[in-house]
């Protein structure tokens, strides 16, 4: 029965775990085993399981392991030194290990013995690719460094609530293990106010530091020097970052294609003096909720990023129509634009063509029928149009869009008081490509 079984999750099993494991037949070749949430470590059952698969005794159970073996012991009570020794002896080729949030640890002597065992344990499992040490509160910089030094294939580390880790420890470990692609941590020693920080880099080429309140321009500029292979970064909500951080990214990250700096202080300080360089690789700028952005910044961006395809200026209220027009005329490859909450009524009245544009968000703006006509003529490939809460748009303007945007699939007309409910039926007949209509007020099916 179940000869192809490779993964077994017993985290919610309520019976005798040792008995169950001992009865797993010899022909089952497990590569993933989850034994979380149990009060004790099931050593007897694991010994029987290993013996069933290989009729020899420890430490000759290596033949059972595979190159993608994964063990999960999260939330296990009383994980002892002998338990960790058993795992290291029995599964030396282990690739994924989760020993997060162990219970029952108390007393300085126990902590000392447990931590020493953990250090020996992790250094012996040299094939580890992924490890979760969350809740092991005595995990420190030294242990993290040794883990990165000894596990040459290590890619992902999770260390939530490991309060003895410092900035220096993180930096030295990253430097030691260049294959690392993901580091997730929270409440570490020098940044307790952070809810959650996840770093993705090197292999995935993505760095996510959203809402990392400890970041300032100085720290960030130093970090950028080590991010030469970065292609995507998210520092939204880091409100101490300014223009200096933005331009540090451009100087140090030649492969960067996406920048997310929403709700920062970009635009507040002066633009650093530097030669005007075109960054053709930058395709996406997310700059929503940056009230410091002015025309000078947007005009500079138009010259710097001629291949830009995604621009989000949601709630950036102090940018004129002329500045936006310069961007649209310079960057003709746009596919996604977000000008929600734009206060100027004449947006899009200036002549331009964005023939590849597919998504346009103008919600809560002062757009009117004249601007909608300009959009319909300039954006023939438009697929999604958001006009929510646009009080100056009428049925006439909507019809112009439907006449000219023959590929339109989705339109949002919620809270548009001058678009009447009976318009919906006409829209369906006029534009059969539509798949989703968010209806205007007073519509009843």
PDB file of N, CA, C and O in Angstrom, residues 255-304:
ATOM      1  N   UNK A 255      22.526  45.721 -12.436  1.00  0.00           N
ATOM      2  CA  UNK A 255      21.517  44.803 -12.980  1.00  0.00           C
ATOM      3  C   UNK A 255      20.107  45.116 -12.479  1.00  0.00           C
ATOM      4  O   UNK A 255      19.164  44.409 -12.819  1.00  0.00           O
ATOM      5  N   UNK A 256      19.971  46.165 -11.705  1.00  0.00           N
ATOM      6  CA  UNK A 256      18.694  46.471 -11.051  1.00  0.00           C
ATOM      7  C   UNK A 256      17.604  46.785 -12.076  1.00  0.00           C
ATOM      8  O   UNK A 256      17.773  47.659 -12.928  1.00  0.00           O
ATOM      9  N   UNK A 257      16.471  46.073 -11.966  1.00  0.00           N
ATOM     10  CA  UNK A 257      15.342  46.310 -12.871  1.00  0.00           C
ATOM     11  C   UNK A 257      14.121  46.878 -12.156  1.00  0.00           C
ATOM     12  O   UNK A 257      13.296  47.544 -12.775  1.00  0.00           O
ATOM     13  N   UNK A 258      13.985  46.615 -10.846  1.00  0.00           N
ATOM     14  CA  UNK A 258      12.796  47.047 -10.112  1.00  0.00           C
ATOM     15  C   UNK A 258      13.200  47.727  -8.806  1.00  0.00           C
ATOM     16  O   UNK A 258      14.001  47.181  -8.043  1.00  0.00           O
ATOM     17  N   UNK A 259      12.638  48.918  -8.555  1.00  0.00           N
ATOM     18  CA  UNK A 259      12.882  49.652  -7.317  1.00  0.00           C
ATOM     19  C   UNK A 259      11.540  49.960  -6.666  1.00  0.00           C
ATOM     20  O   UNK A 259      10.675  50.605  -7.274  1.00  0.00           O
ATOM     21  N   UNK A 260      11.369  49.506  -5.415  1.00  0.00           N
ATOM     22  CA  UNK A 260      10.173  49.827  -4.638  1.00  0.00           C
ATOM     23  C   UNK A 260      10.580  50.722  -3.469  1.00  0.00           C
ATOM     24  O   UNK A 260      11.218  50.260  -2.523  1.00  0.00           O
ATOM     25  N   UNK A 261      10.229  51.993  -3.569  1.00  0.00           N
ATOM     26  CA  UNK A 261      10.525  52.955  -2.501  1.00  0.00           C
ATOM     27  C   UNK A 261       9.269  53.748  -2.158  1.00  0.00           C
ATOM     28  O   UNK A 261       9.265  54.979  -2.164  1.00  0.00           O
ATOM     29  N   UNK A 262       8.200  53.062  -1.849  1.00  0.00           N
ATOM     30  CA  UNK A 262       6.948  53.716  -1.463  1.00  0.00           C
ATOM     31  C   UNK A 262       7.048  54.202  -0.020  1.00  0.00           C
ATOM     32  O   UNK A 262       7.673  53.566   0.829  1.00  0.00           O
ATOM     33  N   UNK A 263       6.429  55.332   0.265  1.00  0.00           N
ATOM     34  CA  UNK A 263       6.370  55.877   1.628  1.00  0.00           C
ATOM     35  C   UNK A 263       7.762  56.031   2.240  1.00  0.00           C
ATOM     36  O   UNK A 263       8.029  55.628   3.365  1.00  0.00           O
ATOM     37  N   UNK A 264       8.670  56.600   1.466  1.00  0.00           N
ATOM     38  CA  UNK A 264       9.995  56.935   1.977  1.00  0.00           C
ATOM     39  C   UNK A 264      10.123  58.459   1.944  1.00  0.00           C
ATOM     40  O   UNK A 264       9.135  59.165   1.817  1.00  0.00           O
ATOM     41  N   UNK A 265      11.349  58.945   2.029  1.00  0.00           N
ATOM     42  CA  UNK A 265      11.578  60.386   1.933  1.00  0.00           C
ATOM     43  C   UNK A 265      12.320  60.754   0.659  1.00  0.00           C
ATOM     44  O   UNK A 265      13.013  61.771   0.615  1.00  0.00           O
ATOM     45  N   UNK A 266      12.165  59.932  -0.362  1.00  0.00           N
ATOM     46  CA  UNK A 266      12.751  60.282  -1.637  1.00  0.00           C
ATOM     47  C   UNK A 266      12.098  61.564  -2.155  1.00  0.00           C
ATOM     48  O   UNK A 266      10.881  61.725  -2.086  1.00  0.00           O
ATOM     49  N   UNK A 267      12.912  62.479  -2.614  1.00  0.00           N
ATOM     50  CA  UNK A 267      12.406  63.764  -3.083  1.00  0.00           C
ATOM     51  C   UNK A 267      12.554  64.875  -2.070  1.00  0.00           C
ATOM     52  O   UNK A 267      12.496  66.055  -2.427  1.00  0.00           O
ATOM     53  N   UNK A 268      12.745  64.548  -0.802  1.00  0.00           N
ATOM     54  CA  UNK A 268      12.837  65.577   0.239  1.00  0.00           C
ATOM     55  C   UNK A 268      14.164  66.309   0.166  1.00  0.00           C
ATOM     56  O   UNK A 268      14.240  67.529   0.246  1.00  0.00           O
ATOM     57  N   UNK A 269      15.257  65.571   0.013  1.00  0.00           N
ATOM     58  CA  UNK A 269      16.578  66.202  -0.059  1.00  0.00           C
ATOM     59  C   UNK A 269      16.924  66.542  -1.505  1.00  0.00           C
ATOM     60  O   UNK A 269      16.213  66.176  -2.444  1.00  0.00           O
ATOM     61  N   UNK A 270      18.011  67.246  -1.688  1.00  0.00           N
ATOM     62  CA  UNK A 270      18.434  67.643  -3.025  1.00  0.00           C
ATOM     63  C   UNK A 270      18.946  66.438  -3.803  1.00  0.00           C
ATOM     64  O   UNK A 270      19.415  65.460  -3.233  1.00  0.00           O
ATOM     65  N   UNK A 271      18.877  66.527  -5.126  1.00  0.00           N
ATOM     66  CA  UNK A 271      19.365  65.451  -5.975  1.00  0.00           C
ATOM     67  C   UNK A 271      20.884  65.491  -5.993  1.00  0.00           C
ATOM     68  O   UNK A 271      21.476  66.540  -6.253  1.00  0.00           O
ATOM     69  N   UNK A 272      21.553  64.364  -5.719  1.00  0.00           N
ATOM     70  CA  UNK A 272      23.020  64.359  -5.751  1.00  0.00           C
ATOM     71  C   UNK A 272      23.536  64.750  -7.124  1.00  0.00           C
ATOM     72  O   UNK A 272      22.965  64.392  -8.158  1.00  0.00           O
ATOM     73  N   UNK A 273      24.608  65.511  -7.138  1.00  0.00           N
ATOM     74  CA  UNK A 273      25.206  65.917  -8.412  1.00  0.00           C
ATOM     75  C   UNK A 273      25.957  64.730  -8.998  1.00  0.00           C
ATOM     76  O   UNK A 273      26.866  64.177  -8.383  1.00  0.00           O
ATOM     77  N   UNK A 274      25.551  64.288 -10.163  1.00  0.00           N
ATOM     78  CA  UNK A 274      26.194  63.160 -10.826  1.00  0.00           C
ATOM     79  C   UNK A 274      25.919  63.257 -12.316  1.00  0.00           C
ATOM     80  O   UNK A 274      24.956  63.896 -12.745  1.00  0.00           O
ATOM     81  N   UNK A 275      26.797  62.676 -13.097  1.00  0.00           N
ATOM     82  CA  UNK A 275      26.603  62.703 -14.539  1.00  0.00           C
ATOM     83  C   UNK A 275      25.302  62.011 -14.907  1.00  0.00           C
ATOM     84  O   UNK A 275      24.933  60.993 -14.310  1.00  0.00           O
ATOM     85  N   UNK A 276      24.623  62.575 -15.884  1.00  0.00           N
ATOM     86  CA  UNK A 276      23.350  61.993 -16.311  1.00  0.00           C
ATOM     87  C   UNK A 276      23.622  60.724 -17.112  1.00  0.00           C
ATOM     88  O   UNK A 276      24.214  60.762 -18.191  1.00  0.00           O
ATOM     89  N   UNK A 277      23.206  59.592 -16.537  1.00  0.00           N
ATOM     90  CA  UNK A 277      23.440  58.295 -17.154  1.00  0.00           C
ATOM     91  C   UNK A 277      22.097  57.630 -17.425  1.00  0.00           C
ATOM     92  O   UNK A 277      21.163  57.752 -16.628  1.00  0.00           O
ATOM     93  N   UNK A 278      22.000  56.958 -18.552  1.00  0.00           N
ATOM     94  CA  UNK A 278      20.782  56.204 -18.853  1.00  0.00           C
ATOM     95  C   UNK A 278      20.883  54.798 -18.265  1.00  0.00           C
ATOM     96  O   UNK A 278      21.861  54.091 -18.493  1.00  0.00           O
ATOM     97  N   UNK A 279      19.847  54.411 -17.531  1.00  0.00           N
ATOM     98  CA  UNK A 279      19.789  53.087 -16.920  1.00  0.00           C
ATOM     99  C   UNK A 279      18.706  52.287 -17.636  1.00  0.00           C
ATOM    100  O   UNK A 279      17.572  52.202 -17.184  1.00  0.00           O
ATOM    101  N   UNK A 280      19.087  51.691 -18.740  1.00  0.00           N
ATOM    102  CA  UNK A 280      18.102  51.000 -19.573  1.00  0.00           C
ATOM    103  C   UNK A 280      17.547  49.751 -18.896  1.00  0.00           C
ATOM    104  O   UNK A 280      16.471  49.279 -19.247  1.00  0.00           O
ATOM    105  N   UNK A 281      18.280  49.204 -17.920  1.00  0.00           N
ATOM    106  CA  UNK A 281      17.817  47.977 -17.282  1.00  0.00           C
ATOM    107  C   UNK A 281      16.675  48.219 -16.308  1.00  0.00           C
ATOM    108  O   UNK A 281      15.922  47.298 -15.961  1.00  0.00           O
ATOM    109  N   UNK A 282      16.503  49.458 -15.825  1.00  0.00           N
ATOM    110  CA  UNK A 282      15.438  49.772 -14.862  1.00  0.00           C
ATOM    111  C   UNK A 282      14.099  49.811 -15.591  1.00  0.00           C
ATOM    112  O   UNK A 282      13.867  50.644 -16.454  1.00  0.00           O
ATOM    113  N   UNK A 283      13.219  48.892 -15.217  1.00  0.00           N
ATOM    114  CA  UNK A 283      11.920  48.775 -15.891  1.00  0.00           C
ATOM    115  C   UNK A 283      10.754  49.179 -14.993  1.00  0.00           C
ATOM    116  O   UNK A 283       9.669  49.474 -15.496  1.00  0.00           O
ATOM    117  N   UNK A 284      10.959  49.196 -13.669  1.00  0.00           N
ATOM    118  CA  UNK A 284       9.817  49.354 -12.771  1.00  0.00           C
ATOM    119  C   UNK A 284      10.169  50.264 -11.597  1.00  0.00           C
ATOM    120  O   UNK A 284      11.141  50.002 -10.877  1.00  0.00           O
ATOM    121  N   UNK A 285       9.372  51.332 -11.398  1.00  0.00           N
ATOM    122  CA  UNK A 285       9.548  52.252 -10.278  1.00  0.00           C
ATOM    123  C   UNK A 285       8.248  52.345  -9.487  1.00  0.00           C
ATOM    124  O   UNK A 285       7.213  52.775 -10.018  1.00  0.00           O
ATOM    125  N   UNK A 286       8.292  51.944  -8.208  1.00  0.00           N
ATOM    126  CA  UNK A 286       7.143  52.043  -7.323  1.00  0.00           C
ATOM    127  C   UNK A 286       7.444  53.158  -6.316  1.00  0.00           C
ATOM    128  O   UNK A 286       8.197  52.963  -5.363  1.00  0.00           O
ATOM    129  N   UNK A 287       6.833  54.321  -6.532  1.00  0.00           N
ATOM    130  CA  UNK A 287       7.164  55.504  -5.724  1.00  0.00           C
ATOM    131  C   UNK A 287       5.930  56.104  -5.069  1.00  0.00           C
ATOM    132  O   UNK A 287       5.892  57.299  -4.774  1.00  0.00           O
ATOM    133  N   UNK A 288       4.920  55.308  -4.799  1.00  0.00           N
ATOM    134  CA  UNK A 288       3.671  55.805  -4.213  1.00  0.00           C
ATOM    135  C   UNK A 288       3.907  56.441  -2.849  1.00  0.00           C
ATOM    136  O   UNK A 288       4.836  56.084  -2.114  1.00  0.00           O
ATOM    137  N   UNK A 289       3.063  57.408  -2.515  1.00  0.00           N
ATOM    138  CA  UNK A 289       3.051  58.063  -1.203  1.00  0.00           C
ATOM    139  C   UNK A 289       4.383  58.749  -0.878  1.00  0.00           C
ATOM    140  O   UNK A 289       4.821  58.767   0.269  1.00  0.00           O
ATOM    141  N   UNK A 290       5.013  59.311  -1.890  1.00  0.00           N
ATOM    142  CA  UNK A 290       6.209  60.128  -1.670  1.00  0.00           C
ATOM    143  C   UNK A 290       5.852  61.574  -1.984  1.00  0.00           C
ATOM    144  O   UNK A 290       6.013  62.048  -3.107  1.00  0.00           O
ATOM    145  N   UNK A 291       5.373  62.268  -0.977  1.00  0.00           N
ATOM    146  CA  UNK A 291       4.890  63.637  -1.190  1.00  0.00           C
ATOM    147  C   UNK A 291       6.019  64.611  -1.490  1.00  0.00           C
ATOM    148  O   UNK A 291       5.769  65.738  -1.915  1.00  0.00           O
ATOM    149  N   UNK A 292       7.273  64.195  -1.274  1.00  0.00           N
ATOM    150  CA  UNK A 292       8.396  65.083  -1.558  1.00  0.00           C
ATOM    151  C   UNK A 292       8.802  65.105  -3.018  1.00  0.00           C
ATOM    152  O   UNK A 292       9.608  65.951  -3.435  1.00  0.00           O
ATOM    153  N   UNK A 293       8.266  64.206  -3.822  1.00  0.00           N
ATOM    154  CA  UNK A 293       8.630  64.179  -5.233  1.00  0.00           C
ATOM    155  C   UNK A 293       8.127  65.419  -5.963  1.00  0.00           C
ATOM    156  O   UNK A 293       6.963  65.800  -5.837  1.00  0.00           O
ATOM    157  N   UNK A 294       8.998  66.036  -6.743  1.00  0.00           N
ATOM    158  CA  UNK A 294       8.682  67.246  -7.488  1.00  0.00           C
ATOM    159  C   UNK A 294       8.947  67.018  -8.973  1.00  0.00           C
ATOM    160  O   UNK A 294       9.447  65.970  -9.388  1.00  0.00           O
ATOM    161  N   UNK A 295       8.632  68.037  -9.763  1.00  0.00           N
ATOM    162  CA  UNK A 295       8.830  67.938 -11.211  1.00  0.00           C
ATOM    163  C   UNK A 295      10.277  67.623 -11.577  1.00  0.00           C
ATOM    164  O   UNK A 295      10.549  66.860 -12.506  1.00  0.00           O
ATOM    165  N   UNK A 296      11.237  68.227 -10.859  1.00  0.00           N
ATOM    166  CA  UNK A 296      12.643  68.024 -11.199  1.00  0.00           C
ATOM    167  C   UNK A 296      13.032  66.545 -11.106  1.00  0.00           C
ATOM    168  O   UNK A 296      13.845  66.055 -11.900  1.00  0.00           O
ATOM    169  N   UNK A 297      12.449  65.838 -10.144  1.00  0.00           N
ATOM    170  CA  UNK A 297      12.755  64.415 -10.010  1.00  0.00           C
ATOM    171  C   UNK A 297      12.169  63.617 -11.167  1.00  0.00           C
ATOM    172  O   UNK A 297      12.847  62.760 -11.758  1.00  0.00           O
ATOM    173  N   UNK A 298      10.919  63.883 -11.493  1.00  0.00           N
ATOM    174  CA  UNK A 298      10.249  63.127 -12.548  1.00  0.00           C
ATOM    175  C   UNK A 298      10.907  63.383 -13.904  1.00  0.00           C
ATOM    176  O   UNK A 298      11.082  62.464 -14.712  1.00  0.00           O
ATOM    177  N   UNK A 299      11.294  64.619 -14.145  1.00  0.00           N
ATOM    178  CA  UNK A 299      11.977  64.927 -15.406  1.00  0.00           C
ATOM    179  C   UNK A 299      13.329  64.230 -15.485  1.00  0.00           C
ATOM    180  O   UNK A 299      13.736  63.757 -16.549  1.00  0.00           O
ATOM    181  N   UNK A 300      14.030  64.159 -14.349  1.00  0.00           N
ATOM    182  CA  UNK A 300      15.302  63.435 -14.314  1.00  0.00           C
ATOM    183  C   UNK A 300      15.080  61.943 -14.590  1.00  0.00           C
ATOM    184  O   UNK A 300      15.836  61.314 -15.322  1.00  0.00           O
ATOM    185  N   UNK A 301      14.019  61.394 -13.998  1.00  0.00           N
ATOM    186  CA  UNK A 301      13.722  59.975 -14.208  1.00  0.00           C
ATOM    187  C   UNK A 301      13.425  59.687 -15.679  1.00  0.00           C
ATOM    188  O   UNK A 301      13.793  58.625 -16.199  1.00  0.00           O
ATOM    189  N   UNK A 302      12.747  60.632 -16.341  1.00  0.00           N
ATOM    190  CA  UNK A 302      12.420  60.443 -17.756  1.00  0.00           C
ATOM    191  C   UNK A 302      13.683  60.298 -18.596  1.00  0.00           C
ATOM    192  O   UNK A 302      13.728  59.533 -19.565  1.00  0.00           O
ATOM    193  N   UNK A 303      14.738  61.031 -18.222  1.00  0.00           N
ATOM    194  CA  UNK A 303      16.002  60.959 -18.951  1.00  0.00           C
ATOM    195  C   UNK A 303      16.828  59.745 -18.559  1.00  0.00           C
ATOM    196  O   UNK A 303      17.541  59.174 -19.380  1.00  0.00           O
ATOM    197  N   UNK A 304      16.700  59.332 -17.304  1.00  0.00           N
ATOM    198  CA  UNK A 304      17.526  58.244 -16.790  1.00  0.00           C
ATOM    199  C   UNK A 304      16.993  56.866 -17.138  1.00  0.00           C
ATOM    200  O   UNK A 304      17.763  55.919 -17.293  1.00  0.00           O
TER     201      UNK A 304
END
